[in-house]
Amino acid sequence: MIWSTEQSTPDIVLSLWKTLVKARKQPLRASLNARQGSVSPAWWEAAVKLILIADEACVGLGARASAEHPDRWMIDNFEIFAAAPFSGKELPGTAAYRAERQRASFGVFSDPDVGCVQPKSRISSLGCNLRNLTRHAAYIPHVGSVRCHWQQPIVQTLGEQADDLDILIVPLPFEMRDEWITQDANCTPEPTKRPRWGNFEITQGWLEDEDALIELILVEFRKAMSALKEREASGALNGVVFPEYALTEPLFNKICGLMKKEEPGLEFAISGSSSNCEGETGNFVLTAMWPVNTASSEPADDRFLLTSRRKHHRWKLSPSQIEIYDLEAVLPSKGNGSSWWERHTIAQREIHFFHFRKTSVLTSMICEDLARSDPCHDILRAIGPNLLFALLMDGPQTERRWPSRYAATLADDPGTSVLTVTSMGLMDRTNKAKIFPTESFTVAMWRDETGVTKSLDLAEGGKSILLSLEPHAVDDQTIDGRSNNQSWSWRYKNYTKL
């Protein structure tokens, strides 16, 4: 702890480093300690002690300076928003400020091409590894694997217990027409020794009348606010989530600006998108974060920090999925075993972590990213976000299907609460094709570390759902017995069909 406030290196750290330096030519052979009567090399103990000391020196990493952790010279270098909350590029005609590219690593002298240091939220209670040896800092793969961005809080005084977390889910699009799914003319399936394959594209035909869509969203937004007012006079609508590929970046920005004017307590909005902050096309997730300063009497600031990132994996539509979603007319597969791949550019893989409330952290995944363990699941387990939003274009979100299985693995380790959200479009096709005995309107699913799995249904003919979460203080512990008594778990409370 002293090291976190004083720039001089403690004597014990220098002594431990000398032990390591002396052993620099010794082989890294873990089998030494397995032999009966063998003695562990001195540098093993020195290395573990250095990890623990460095971890304690990183107390408060990723959060702004506070009364509990003043003058932390190692950490204050990274207080990105302390002086200029909206230092990113202002997007003309909107209240959005594109977030600047963050440092890949909080390690001042470490090489990010070898490994990166990031702040930590939850501590996994399972296993025995480096991930649950630290409580303040996480060591993750190099930037060539995934580039992580830690978005620090913007003037945030709202604590976890100040209010439940009330989230509006709008499952756009509500339909998926044949003409909106097309074969990529530049990549037509050709016979090969392997099964035939091709690429497909989705045209966002549901966005043709943007004014009507905006009005629909605002109507659902107001319904959610009214439902909260009936439940509790002071309740605020804190977040809004749209599924994969629901909007475009300009439309998202416009909707965000309108929602914030109606709800000063809005903290974040997340949506799948066909474009990003750079104007590129593809499959992206957009995240908007607003400052919520309860200590100020000034009007709410409607400016927001905007980030975007690409999907990490392409969606493969197999013959079985094509049958379930009744897409044979546009993506033929019968008789030839064809599979169709989403047309999407895979570039630098990135993931953003957002510090909201005082200590909670959220992040998001896009459909296939949740199912594939590489390259991000190890990073998610190391950093341990409190909340993960998985944006899908999928079928019913029931406990027996794949999103539930993959959500469960992250809920168990590191204890992240997961919300999967899909659109009604493909479910509408499935319902009309009568693939299953009963129609489904299950557009979202909740899973947390307690094992609670809850499927969330739209009302028949309904357009949105209001999900309410409540904070629970948890005592996370490292495997050497140190407690992190500032951890929070967001748990399911109830949901309302609007």
Coordinates of C-alpha atoms in Angstrom, one line a residue:
M1 CA 0.0 0.0 0.0
I2 CA 2.9 2.4 0.8
W3 CA 4.3 1.8 -2.7
S4 CA 1.0 3.0 -4.3
T5 CA 1.5 6.5 -2.7
E6 CA 5.3 6.8 -2.6
Q7 CA 7.4 6.8 -5.7
S8 CA 10.4 5.2 -4.1
T9 CA 10.7 1.5 -4.4
P10 CA 10.5 -0.4 -1.1
D11 CA 13.6 -2.2 0.1
I12 CA 11.7 -5.6 0.2
V13 CA 10.9 -5.2 -3.5
L14 CA 14.5 -4.5 -4.4
S15 CA 15.6 -7.5 -2.3
L16 CA 13.1 -9.8 -4.1
W17 CA 14.1 -8.6 -7.5
K18 CA 17.8 -9.4 -6.7
T19 CA 16.7 -12.9 -5.9
L20 CA 15.0 -13.2 -9.3
V21 CA 18.0 -11.7 -11.1
K22 CA 20.4 -14.2 -9.5
A23 CA 18.2 -17.0 -10.8
R24 CA 17.9 -15.7 -14.3
K25 CA 19.7 -18.6 -15.8
Q26 CA 17.9 -21.3 -13.9
P27 CA 15.5 -23.5 -16.0
L28 CA 11.8 -23.0 -15.6
R29 CA 10.9 -26.6 -14.6
A30 CA 7.8 -27.0 -12.5
S31 CA 8.6 -30.7 -12.0
L32 CA 11.4 -29.9 -9.5
N33 CA 8.9 -29.4 -6.7
A34 CA 7.1 -32.7 -7.6
R35 CA 10.1 -34.8 -6.6
Q36 CA 10.0 -36.3 -3.1
G37 CA 12.2 -34.3 -0.8
S38 CA 12.9 -31.6 -3.3
V39 CA 13.2 -27.9 -2.2
S40 CA 11.5 -25.1 -4.2
P41 CA 13.9 -22.7 -5.8
A42 CA 14.2 -19.4 -3.9
W43 CA 13.0 -17.4 -6.9
W44 CA 9.6 -19.1 -6.9
E45 CA 8.7 -17.6 -3.5
A46 CA 10.2 -14.3 -4.6
A47 CA 8.1 -14.2 -7.7
V48 CA 4.9 -14.9 -5.9
K49 CA 5.7 -12.2 -3.3
L50 CA 6.4 -9.7 -6.0
I51 CA 3.0 -10.5 -7.6
L52 CA 1.2 -9.9 -4.3
I53 CA 3.1 -6.7 -3.5
A54 CA 2.5 -5.3 -7.0
D55 CA -1.1 -6.2 -6.8
E56 CA -1.6 -4.4 -3.5
A57 CA 0.2 -1.4 -4.9
C58 CA -2.5 -1.3 -7.7
V59 CA -5.3 -0.7 -5.2
G60 CA -7.9 1.4 -7.0
L61 CA -6.5 0.8 -10.4
G62 CA -8.9 1.9 -13.1
A63 CA -10.9 4.2 -10.8
R64 CA -10.5 7.9 -10.3
A65 CA -8.7 9.2 -7.2
S66 CA -10.8 9.2 -4.0
A67 CA -10.6 9.9 -0.3
E68 CA -9.8 6.2 0.2
H69 CA -6.9 6.2 -2.3
P70 CA -5.4 9.7 -2.6
D71 CA -2.1 10.5 -4.3
R72 CA -1.6 7.2 -6.0
W73 CA 1.3 8.1 -8.3
M74 CA 1.2 4.8 -10.2
I75 CA -2.5 5.2 -11.0
D76 CA -3.2 8.9 -11.4
N77 CA -1.2 8.7 -14.7
F78 CA -4.2 6.9 -16.2
E79 CA -7.1 9.2 -15.0
I80 CA -8.1 9.9 -18.6
F81 CA -11.3 11.8 -17.9
A82 CA -10.2 13.7 -14.7
A83 CA -9.4 16.9 -16.5
A84 CA -11.3 16.7 -19.7
P85 CA -14.3 14.3 -19.6
F86 CA -15.0 14.6 -23.3
S87 CA -11.6 14.8 -24.8
G88 CA -12.5 12.5 -27.8
K89 CA -13.6 13.6 -31.2
E90 CA -17.0 15.4 -31.3
L91 CA -19.3 13.9 -33.9
P92 CA -21.1 16.7 -35.8
G93 CA -24.8 17.1 -35.2
T94 CA -24.9 14.8 -32.2
A95 CA -24.1 14.9 -28.4
A96 CA -21.6 12.0 -29.0
Y97 CA -17.9 12.2 -28.4
R98 CA -15.9 9.3 -29.8
A99 CA -13.8 7.8 -27.1
E100 CA -10.1 8.1 -27.6
R101 CA -8.0 5.0 -28.0
Q102 CA -7.0 3.9 -24.6
R103 CA -3.6 2.5 -23.4
A104 CA -3.3 -1.2 -24.1
S105 CA -1.7 -1.8 -20.8
F106 CA -1.5 -0.2 -17.4
G107 CA 2.0 -1.6 -17.0
V108 CA 4.2 1.4 -17.3
F109 CA 7.4 -0.5 -18.2
S110 CA 6.0 -3.8 -19.4
D111 CA 6.0 -4.6 -23.1
P112 CA 2.4 -4.9 -24.4
D113 CA 3.6 -7.2 -27.2
V114 CA 4.4 -9.7 -24.5
G115 CA 1.5 -9.2 -22.1
C116 CA -0.8 -6.4 -20.7
V117 CA -1.9 -5.3 -17.3
Q118 CA -5.5 -4.2 -16.9
P119 CA -7.7 -3.4 -13.8
K120 CA -9.7 -6.1 -12.2
S121 CA -13.3 -6.3 -11.0
R122 CA -14.6 -9.8 -9.9
I123 CA -12.2 -12.5 -8.5
S124 CA -13.0 -16.0 -9.7
S125 CA -13.7 -18.4 -6.8
L126 CA -12.9 -21.4 -8.9
G127 CA -9.5 -23.0 -9.8
C128 CA -6.0 -22.2 -8.8
N129 CA -4.2 -19.9 -11.2
L130 CA -2.8 -16.4 -11.6
R131 CA -6.4 -15.0 -12.3
N132 CA -7.5 -15.7 -8.7
L133 CA -4.2 -14.7 -7.1
T134 CA -4.7 -11.0 -7.7
R135 CA -7.5 -8.7 -6.6
H136 CA -6.6 -5.3 -8.2
A137 CA -4.7 -6.1 -11.4
A138 CA -5.2 -8.6 -14.2
Y139 CA -2.4 -9.9 -16.4
I140 CA -3.8 -10.7 -19.9
P141 CA -2.5 -11.7 -23.4
H142 CA -0.5 -9.3 -25.6
V143 CA -2.2 -6.7 -27.9
G144 CA -1.6 -8.9 -30.9
S145 CA -4.3 -11.2 -29.5
V146 CA -6.9 -8.7 -28.3
R147 CA -6.5 -5.0 -27.5
C148 CA -8.4 -4.1 -24.4
H149 CA -9.7 -0.6 -23.6
W150 CA -10.6 0.4 -20.0
Q151 CA -13.1 3.3 -20.2
Q152 CA -12.8 5.0 -16.8
P153 CA -15.8 6.7 -15.2
I154 CA -17.0 10.2 -16.2
V155 CA -17.7 12.2 -13.1
Q156 CA -19.5 9.4 -11.4
T157 CA -20.9 9.7 -7.9
L158 CA -23.8 7.2 -8.1
G159 CA -23.0 4.2 -5.9
E160 CA -24.3 0.6 -6.5
Q161 CA -26.8 0.8 -3.7
A162 CA -28.2 4.2 -4.8
D163 CA -30.7 2.6 -7.2
D164 CA -31.6 -0.7 -8.9
L165 CA -30.4 -1.1 -12.4
D166 CA -33.5 -0.8 -14.7
I167 CA -32.8 -1.7 -18.3
L168 CA -35.1 -1.4 -21.4
I169 CA -34.8 -4.2 -24.0
V170 CA -36.0 -3.4 -27.5
P171 CA -35.7 -6.5 -29.7
L172 CA -35.2 -5.0 -33.1
P173 CA -35.9 -6.0 -35.9
F174 CA -39.4 -7.4 -35.2
E175 CA -39.4 -9.1 -38.6
M176 CA -36.9 -10.5 -41.1
R177 CA -38.1 -10.5 -44.7
D178 CA -36.6 -12.7 -47.5
E179 CA -35.5 -9.7 -49.5
W180 CA -33.4 -8.5 -46.5
I181 CA -31.2 -11.6 -46.6
T182 CA -29.2 -11.9 -49.8
Q183 CA -26.4 -14.0 -51.3
D184 CA -23.2 -12.0 -51.7
A185 CA -22.8 -11.7 -55.5
N186 CA -19.1 -11.5 -55.1
C187 CA -18.8 -14.9 -53.5
T188 CA -21.3 -17.4 -55.0
P189 CA -21.0 -21.0 -53.7
E190 CA -18.9 -23.2 -56.0
P191 CA -18.7 -27.0 -56.0
T192 CA -15.5 -28.2 -54.2
K193 CA -14.4 -31.3 -52.5
R194 CA -15.8 -29.8 -49.3
P195 CA -19.5 -28.9 -48.8
R196 CA -20.6 -26.0 -50.8
W197 CA -20.4 -22.6 -49.1
G198 CA -21.0 -19.0 -49.8
N199 CA -21.5 -15.6 -48.1
F200 CA -24.7 -13.8 -47.2
E201 CA -25.5 -10.2 -46.3
I202 CA -28.3 -8.6 -44.3
T203 CA -29.9 -5.4 -45.5
Q204 CA -31.5 -3.4 -42.7
G205 CA -34.8 -2.9 -44.4
W206 CA -36.5 -2.2 -41.1
L207 CA -34.6 1.1 -41.0
E208 CA -36.2 2.5 -44.2
D209 CA -38.6 4.8 -42.2
E210 CA -36.2 6.1 -39.6
D211 CA -38.7 8.6 -38.2
A212 CA -41.3 6.0 -37.5
L213 CA -38.7 3.7 -35.9
I214 CA -37.4 6.5 -33.6
E215 CA -41.0 7.2 -32.6
L216 CA -41.6 3.5 -31.8
I217 CA -38.5 3.4 -29.6
L218 CA -39.4 6.6 -27.8
V219 CA -42.9 5.2 -27.2
E220 CA -41.4 2.1 -25.6
F221 CA -38.9 4.3 -23.7
R222 CA -41.8 6.3 -22.2
K223 CA -43.7 3.2 -21.3
A224 CA -40.7 2.0 -19.3
M225 CA -40.4 5.3 -17.5
S226 CA -44.1 5.2 -16.7
A227 CA -43.8 1.7 -15.3
L228 CA -41.0 2.8 -13.1
K229 CA -42.8 5.8 -11.8
E230 CA -45.8 3.6 -10.9
R231 CA -43.4 1.3 -9.0
E232 CA -41.3 3.9 -7.3
A233 CA -41.5 7.7 -7.6
S234 CA -37.8 8.2 -7.7
G235 CA -36.8 5.3 -10.0
A236 CA -34.8 6.1 -13.1
L237 CA -34.4 4.2 -16.4
N238 CA -30.7 3.4 -16.3
G239 CA -29.9 1.5 -19.5
V240 CA -31.2 0.6 -23.0
V241 CA -30.1 -2.5 -25.0
F242 CA -30.8 -3.3 -28.6
P243 CA -29.7 -6.7 -30.2
E244 CA -27.1 -7.4 -32.8
Y245 CA -27.2 -5.4 -36.1
A246 CA -30.3 -3.5 -34.9
L247 CA -29.2 0.1 -35.9
T248 CA -26.6 2.2 -37.6
E249 CA -24.2 4.5 -35.8
P250 CA -25.8 7.8 -36.9
L251 CA -29.3 6.5 -35.9
F252 CA -28.0 5.2 -32.6
N253 CA -26.5 8.6 -31.8
K254 CA -29.7 10.4 -32.6
I255 CA -31.8 8.0 -30.5
C256 CA -29.4 8.3 -27.6
G257 CA -29.6 12.1 -27.6
L258 CA -33.4 12.0 -27.6
M259 CA -33.6 9.4 -24.8
K260 CA -31.2 11.4 -22.5
K261 CA -33.3 14.5 -22.8
E262 CA -36.3 12.5 -21.5
E263 CA -34.5 10.6 -18.8
P264 CA -31.6 12.5 -17.0
G265 CA -30.8 9.3 -15.1
L266 CA -29.9 7.3 -18.2
E267 CA -26.4 5.8 -17.7
F268 CA -25.7 3.7 -20.8
A269 CA -27.1 2.4 -24.1
I270 CA -25.8 -0.5 -26.1
S271 CA -26.7 -1.6 -29.6
G272 CA -25.6 -3.8 -32.4
S273 CA -24.9 -1.8 -35.5
S274 CA -24.0 -2.1 -39.2
S275 CA -21.5 0.8 -39.0
N276 CA -19.0 2.2 -36.5
C277 CA -17.6 5.5 -35.2
E278 CA -15.2 5.6 -38.2
G279 CA -18.1 5.3 -40.8
E280 CA -17.0 1.7 -41.7
T281 CA -19.6 -1.0 -42.5
G282 CA -19.7 -4.4 -40.9
N283 CA -21.0 -5.9 -37.6
F284 CA -20.3 -3.8 -34.6
V285 CA -21.4 -3.1 -31.0
L286 CA -21.9 0.6 -30.0
T287 CA -21.8 1.7 -26.4
A288 CA -22.9 5.1 -25.1
M289 CA -22.0 6.2 -21.5
W290 CA -23.3 9.3 -19.8
P291 CA -22.0 11.1 -16.7
V292 CA -24.3 10.8 -13.7
N293 CA -23.3 13.3 -11.0
T294 CA -25.8 13.2 -8.1
A295 CA -23.7 15.7 -6.2
S296 CA -24.3 18.5 -8.7
S297 CA -27.4 20.7 -8.9
E298 CA -26.6 21.5 -12.6
P299 CA -28.8 20.2 -15.3
A300 CA -27.9 16.7 -16.6
D301 CA -25.2 16.7 -19.2
D302 CA -26.6 15.1 -22.4
R303 CA -23.2 14.6 -24.0
F304 CA -22.1 11.0 -24.1
L305 CA -18.9 9.0 -24.7
L306 CA -19.3 6.7 -27.7
T307 CA -17.2 3.6 -28.5
S308 CA -17.5 0.9 -31.2
R309 CA -15.8 -2.4 -31.9
R310 CA -16.1 -5.1 -34.5
K311 CA -17.5 -8.6 -34.0
H312 CA -14.7 -11.1 -33.5
H313 CA -16.2 -14.1 -35.5
R314 CA -18.3 -14.6 -38.5
W315 CA -21.7 -16.2 -38.2
K316 CA -22.0 -19.6 -40.0
L317 CA -25.5 -20.5 -41.0
S318 CA -25.6 -24.3 -41.1
P319 CA -28.2 -26.3 -43.0
S320 CA -30.0 -27.0 -39.7
Q321 CA -30.2 -23.3 -38.9
I322 CA -31.4 -22.5 -42.4
E323 CA -34.2 -25.0 -41.8
I324 CA -35.1 -23.6 -38.4
Y325 CA -35.2 -20.0 -39.6
D326 CA -37.0 -21.0 -42.9
L327 CA -34.3 -19.5 -45.1
E328 CA -34.1 -22.2 -47.7
A329 CA -35.7 -19.9 -50.3
V330 CA -32.9 -17.4 -50.1
L331 CA -29.9 -19.5 -48.9
P332 CA -30.4 -23.0 -50.4
S333 CA -28.7 -25.9 -48.6
K334 CA -30.9 -28.9 -49.1
G335 CA -29.3 -31.7 -51.1
N336 CA -25.9 -30.1 -51.2
G337 CA -25.1 -29.4 -47.6
S338 CA -24.3 -25.8 -48.2
S339 CA -23.3 -23.5 -45.3
W340 CA -23.5 -19.8 -45.5
W341 CA -21.1 -17.4 -43.8
E342 CA -21.8 -13.8 -42.7
R343 CA -19.9 -11.3 -44.9
H344 CA -17.9 -9.4 -42.3
T345 CA -14.3 -8.2 -42.1
I346 CA -12.3 -9.5 -39.2
A347 CA -9.8 -6.8 -38.1
Q348 CA -8.0 -6.0 -34.9
R349 CA -9.9 -7.7 -32.1
E350 CA -10.8 -5.4 -29.3
I351 CA -12.9 -5.4 -26.2
H352 CA -14.0 -2.4 -24.1
F353 CA -14.6 -2.5 -20.4
F354 CA -16.8 0.3 -18.9
H355 CA -16.6 1.4 -15.3
F356 CA -20.1 2.5 -14.2
R357 CA -21.5 3.4 -10.9
K358 CA -18.6 3.5 -8.4
T359 CA -17.0 0.1 -8.8
S360 CA -19.1 -1.9 -11.3
V361 CA -17.8 -2.9 -14.7
L362 CA -19.7 -3.9 -17.8
T363 CA -18.8 -5.1 -21.3
S364 CA -20.5 -6.7 -24.3
M365 CA -20.1 -9.5 -26.8
I366 CA -21.7 -10.0 -30.2
C367 CA -23.4 -13.4 -30.8
E368 CA -20.7 -15.8 -32.0
D369 CA -18.2 -14.0 -29.7
L370 CA -20.1 -15.5 -26.7
A371 CA -19.9 -19.1 -28.1
R372 CA -16.2 -19.0 -29.1
S373 CA -13.8 -19.1 -26.2
D374 CA -11.0 -17.5 -28.2
P375 CA -9.8 -14.9 -28.1
C376 CA -11.7 -13.2 -25.2
H377 CA -13.0 -15.6 -22.7
D378 CA -9.7 -15.9 -20.8
I379 CA -9.6 -12.1 -20.7
L380 CA -13.1 -11.9 -19.4
R381 CA -12.2 -14.4 -16.6
A382 CA -9.1 -12.5 -15.7
I383 CA -10.7 -9.0 -15.5
G384 CA -14.1 -10.3 -14.2
P385 CA -16.7 -7.7 -15.3
N386 CA -19.8 -7.5 -13.2
L387 CA -22.2 -7.4 -16.2
L388 CA -21.9 -8.8 -19.7
F389 CA -24.5 -8.0 -22.5
A390 CA -24.5 -10.5 -25.3
L391 CA -26.2 -9.1 -28.4
L392 CA -27.6 -11.8 -30.7
M393 CA -29.5 -12.4 -33.9
D394 CA -30.9 -15.8 -32.8
G395 CA -33.9 -17.8 -31.8
P396 CA -35.6 -18.2 -28.4
Q397 CA -33.4 -17.5 -25.4
T398 CA -34.3 -20.6 -23.4
E399 CA -32.3 -22.6 -20.9
R400 CA -31.8 -25.5 -23.2
R401 CA -30.2 -23.6 -26.1
W402 CA -26.5 -22.6 -26.7
P403 CA -26.6 -19.0 -25.2
S404 CA -27.5 -20.4 -21.8
R405 CA -24.6 -22.9 -21.8
Y406 CA -22.0 -20.3 -22.6
A407 CA -23.5 -17.7 -20.3
A408 CA -23.3 -20.3 -17.5
T409 CA -19.6 -20.8 -17.9
L410 CA -18.9 -17.0 -17.4
A411 CA -21.4 -16.8 -14.6
D412 CA -19.6 -19.6 -12.8
D413 CA -16.1 -18.2 -13.5
P414 CA -15.5 -15.4 -12.8
G415 CA -19.0 -14.6 -11.5
T416 CA -20.1 -12.3 -14.3
S417 CA -23.9 -11.8 -14.6
V418 CA -24.9 -12.3 -18.3
L419 CA -27.8 -10.9 -20.2
T420 CA -28.4 -12.3 -23.7
V421 CA -30.6 -10.3 -26.0
T422 CA -31.9 -11.3 -29.4
S423 CA -34.3 -9.8 -32.0
M424 CA -37.8 -11.0 -32.8
G425 CA -37.0 -11.2 -36.6
L426 CA -35.7 -14.8 -36.8
M427 CA -38.1 -16.0 -34.1
D428 CA -41.0 -14.5 -36.2
R429 CA -39.9 -16.6 -39.1
T430 CA -39.6 -19.7 -36.9
N431 CA -43.1 -19.1 -35.5
K432 CA -44.7 -18.6 -38.9
A433 CA -43.0 -21.8 -40.3
K434 CA -44.4 -23.7 -37.2
I435 CA -41.0 -25.3 -36.7
F436 CA -41.8 -25.8 -33.0
P437 CA -45.1 -26.9 -31.4
T438 CA -45.7 -23.5 -29.7
E439 CA -44.8 -19.9 -30.7
S440 CA -42.0 -18.2 -28.8
F441 CA -41.5 -14.6 -27.8
T442 CA -38.5 -15.3 -25.5
V443 CA -36.1 -12.5 -26.6
A444 CA -33.7 -12.3 -23.6
M445 CA -32.2 -14.5 -20.9
W446 CA -30.6 -13.7 -17.6
R447 CA -27.9 -15.8 -15.9
D448 CA -25.9 -15.0 -12.7
E449 CA -23.5 -16.7 -10.4
T450 CA -26.2 -18.0 -8.1
G451 CA -27.4 -20.3 -10.9
V452 CA -30.6 -18.2 -11.5
T453 CA -31.5 -18.6 -15.2
K454 CA -34.5 -16.5 -16.3
S455 CA -36.0 -16.4 -19.8
L456 CA -37.7 -13.0 -20.6
D457 CA -40.7 -13.0 -22.9
L458 CA -42.3 -10.3 -24.9
A459 CA -46.1 -9.9 -24.5
E460 CA -47.8 -11.1 -27.6
G461 CA -47.8 -8.1 -29.9
G462 CA -45.5 -6.3 -27.4
K463 CA -42.3 -4.4 -28.4
S464 CA -40.1 -4.2 -25.3
I465 CA -39.3 -5.5 -21.9
L466 CA -38.2 -3.7 -18.7
L467 CA -35.6 -5.7 -16.7
S468 CA -34.8 -4.7 -13.1
L469 CA -31.6 -5.8 -11.4
E470 CA -30.6 -5.3 -7.8
P471 CA -27.0 -5.0 -6.4
H472 CA -25.7 -7.5 -3.9
A473 CA -22.4 -6.9 -2.0
V474 CA -20.1 -9.9 -2.3
D475 CA -16.9 -10.8 -0.6
D476 CA -14.5 -12.0 -3.3
Q477 CA -11.3 -13.6 -2.1
T478 CA -8.0 -14.4 -3.7
I479 CA -6.5 -17.9 -3.2
D480 CA -4.1 -16.4 -0.7
G481 CA -7.0 -15.2 1.5
R482 CA -7.2 -11.5 0.7
S483 CA -10.7 -10.1 0.5
N484 CA -12.1 -7.6 -2.0
N485 CA -15.0 -6.2 0.0
Q486 CA -15.9 -3.7 -2.7
S487 CA -17.3 -6.2 -5.1
W488 CA -20.8 -6.3 -6.4
S489 CA -23.0 -8.8 -8.1
W490 CA -26.0 -7.7 -10.1
R491 CA -28.9 -10.1 -9.6
Y492 CA -32.3 -10.6 -11.2
K493 CA -35.1 -8.8 -9.4
N494 CA -38.1 -8.8 -11.9
Y495 CA -39.1 -7.9 -15.4
T496 CA -42.2 -6.3 -16.9
K497 CA -43.7 -6.9 -20.3
L498 CA -44.5 -3.5 -21.8

